[in-house]
PDB file of C-alpha atoms in Angstrom:
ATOM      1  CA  UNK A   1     -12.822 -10.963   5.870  1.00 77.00           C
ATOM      2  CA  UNK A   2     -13.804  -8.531   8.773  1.00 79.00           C
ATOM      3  CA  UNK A   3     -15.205  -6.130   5.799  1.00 80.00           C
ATOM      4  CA  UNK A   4     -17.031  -8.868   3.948  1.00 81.00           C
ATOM      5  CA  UNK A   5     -18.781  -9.703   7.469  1.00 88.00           C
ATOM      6  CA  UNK A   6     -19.792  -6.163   8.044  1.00 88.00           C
ATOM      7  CA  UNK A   7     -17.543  -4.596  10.698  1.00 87.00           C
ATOM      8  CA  UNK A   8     -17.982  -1.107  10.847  1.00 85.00           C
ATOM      9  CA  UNK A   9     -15.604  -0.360  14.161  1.00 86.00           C
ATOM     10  CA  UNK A  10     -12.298  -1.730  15.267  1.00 85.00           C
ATOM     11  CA  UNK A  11     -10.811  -0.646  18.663  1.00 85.00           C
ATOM     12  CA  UNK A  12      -6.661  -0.906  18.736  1.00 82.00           C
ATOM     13  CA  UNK A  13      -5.780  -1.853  22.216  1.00 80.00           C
ATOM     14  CA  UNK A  14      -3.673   1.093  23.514  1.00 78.00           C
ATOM     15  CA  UNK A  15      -3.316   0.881  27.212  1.00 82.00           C
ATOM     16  CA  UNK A  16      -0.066   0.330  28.225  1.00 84.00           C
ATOM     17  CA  UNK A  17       1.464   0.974  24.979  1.00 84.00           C
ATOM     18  CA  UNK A  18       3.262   3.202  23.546  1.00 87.00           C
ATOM     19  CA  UNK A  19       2.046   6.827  21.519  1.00 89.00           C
ATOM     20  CA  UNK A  20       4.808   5.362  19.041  1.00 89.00           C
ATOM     21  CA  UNK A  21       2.535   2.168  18.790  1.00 88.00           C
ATOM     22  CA  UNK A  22      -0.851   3.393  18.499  1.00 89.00           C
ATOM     23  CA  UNK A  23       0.321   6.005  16.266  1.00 91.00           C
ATOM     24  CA  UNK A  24       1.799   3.295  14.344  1.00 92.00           C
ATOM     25  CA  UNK A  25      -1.003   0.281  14.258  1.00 90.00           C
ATOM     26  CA  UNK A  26      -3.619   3.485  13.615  1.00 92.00           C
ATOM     27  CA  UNK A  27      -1.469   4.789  10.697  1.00 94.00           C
ATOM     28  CA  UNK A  28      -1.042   1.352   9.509  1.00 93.00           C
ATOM     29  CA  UNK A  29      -5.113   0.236   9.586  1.00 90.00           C
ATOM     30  CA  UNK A  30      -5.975   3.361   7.975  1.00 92.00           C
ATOM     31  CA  UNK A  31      -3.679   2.845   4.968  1.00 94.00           C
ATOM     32  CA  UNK A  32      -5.380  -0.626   5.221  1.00 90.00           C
ATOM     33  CA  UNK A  33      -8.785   0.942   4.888  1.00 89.00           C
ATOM     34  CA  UNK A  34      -8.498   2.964   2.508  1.00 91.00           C
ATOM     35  CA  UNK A  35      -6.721   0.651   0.074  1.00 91.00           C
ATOM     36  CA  UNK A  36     -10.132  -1.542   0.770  1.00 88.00           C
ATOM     37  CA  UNK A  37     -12.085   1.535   0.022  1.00 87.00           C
ATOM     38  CA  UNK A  38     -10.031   1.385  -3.551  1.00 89.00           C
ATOM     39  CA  UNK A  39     -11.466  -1.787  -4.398  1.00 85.00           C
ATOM     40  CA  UNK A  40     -11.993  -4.815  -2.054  1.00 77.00           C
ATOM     41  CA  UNK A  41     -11.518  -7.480  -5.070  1.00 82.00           C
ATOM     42  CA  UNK A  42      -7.727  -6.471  -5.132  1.00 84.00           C
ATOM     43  CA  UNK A  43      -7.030  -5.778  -2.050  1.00 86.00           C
ATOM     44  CA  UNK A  44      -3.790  -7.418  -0.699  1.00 87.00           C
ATOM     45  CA  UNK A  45      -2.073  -7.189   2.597  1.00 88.00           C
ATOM     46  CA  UNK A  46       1.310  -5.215   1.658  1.00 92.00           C
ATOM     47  CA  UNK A  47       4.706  -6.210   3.391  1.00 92.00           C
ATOM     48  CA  UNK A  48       5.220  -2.392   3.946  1.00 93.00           C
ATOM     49  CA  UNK A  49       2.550  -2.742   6.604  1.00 92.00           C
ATOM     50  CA  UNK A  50       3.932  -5.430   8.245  1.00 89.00           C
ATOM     51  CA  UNK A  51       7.387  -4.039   8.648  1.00 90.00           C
ATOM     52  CA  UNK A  52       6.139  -1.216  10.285  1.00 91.00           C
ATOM     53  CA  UNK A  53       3.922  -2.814  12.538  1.00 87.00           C
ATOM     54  CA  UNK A  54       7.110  -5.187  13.450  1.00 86.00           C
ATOM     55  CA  UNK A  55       9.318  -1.820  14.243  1.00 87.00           C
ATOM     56  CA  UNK A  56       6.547  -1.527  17.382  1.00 86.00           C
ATOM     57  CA  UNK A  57       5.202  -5.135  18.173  1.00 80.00           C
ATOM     58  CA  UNK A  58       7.030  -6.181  21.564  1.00 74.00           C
ATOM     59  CA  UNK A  59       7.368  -9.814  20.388  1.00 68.00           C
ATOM     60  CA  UNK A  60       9.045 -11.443  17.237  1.00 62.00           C
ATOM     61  CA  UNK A  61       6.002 -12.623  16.056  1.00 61.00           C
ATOM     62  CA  UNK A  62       2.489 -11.533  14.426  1.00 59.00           C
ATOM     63  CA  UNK A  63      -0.172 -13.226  15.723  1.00 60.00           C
ATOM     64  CA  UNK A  64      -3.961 -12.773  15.096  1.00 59.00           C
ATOM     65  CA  UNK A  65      -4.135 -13.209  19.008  1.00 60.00           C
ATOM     66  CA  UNK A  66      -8.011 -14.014  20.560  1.00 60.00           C
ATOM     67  CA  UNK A  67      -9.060 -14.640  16.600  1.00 59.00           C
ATOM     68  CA  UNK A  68      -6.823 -17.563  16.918  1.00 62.00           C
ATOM     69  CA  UNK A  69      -7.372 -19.174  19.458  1.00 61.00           C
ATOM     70  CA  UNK A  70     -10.546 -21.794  20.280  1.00 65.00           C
ATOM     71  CA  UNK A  71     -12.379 -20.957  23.063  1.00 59.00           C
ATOM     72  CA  UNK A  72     -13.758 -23.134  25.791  1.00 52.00           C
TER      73      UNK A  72
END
């Protein structure tokens, strides 16, 4: 959805976090990426990248955070 809307930068929040997070979230969105780059019509969100984001998240939980929420 962010690609069909025309995003062309995402920040990943990395104050006060770890290297091992960022390193992990920016390893993670780039294998994203490029599997979009492959072919956007197929493109699936793998469980591989979820697992690894969970080894780093500080919560139980994904969320999609301030994209979730209704603002006032």
């Amino acid at each position: 959805q962010i690609a069909k809307i025309g995003v062309s930068a995402i920040k990943i929040e990395g104050r006060q976090r770890s290297p091992t997070y960022v390193a992990q979230a920016t390893r993670t969105l780039r294998a994203a990426l490029d599997e979009l780059g492959r072919g956007a019509d197929q493109y699936q969100v793998k469980p591989a990248w979820q697992a690894e984001l969970a080894k780093v998240s500080e919560g139980v939980q994904a969320t999609l955070g301030a994209y979730n929420r209704p603002w006032r």
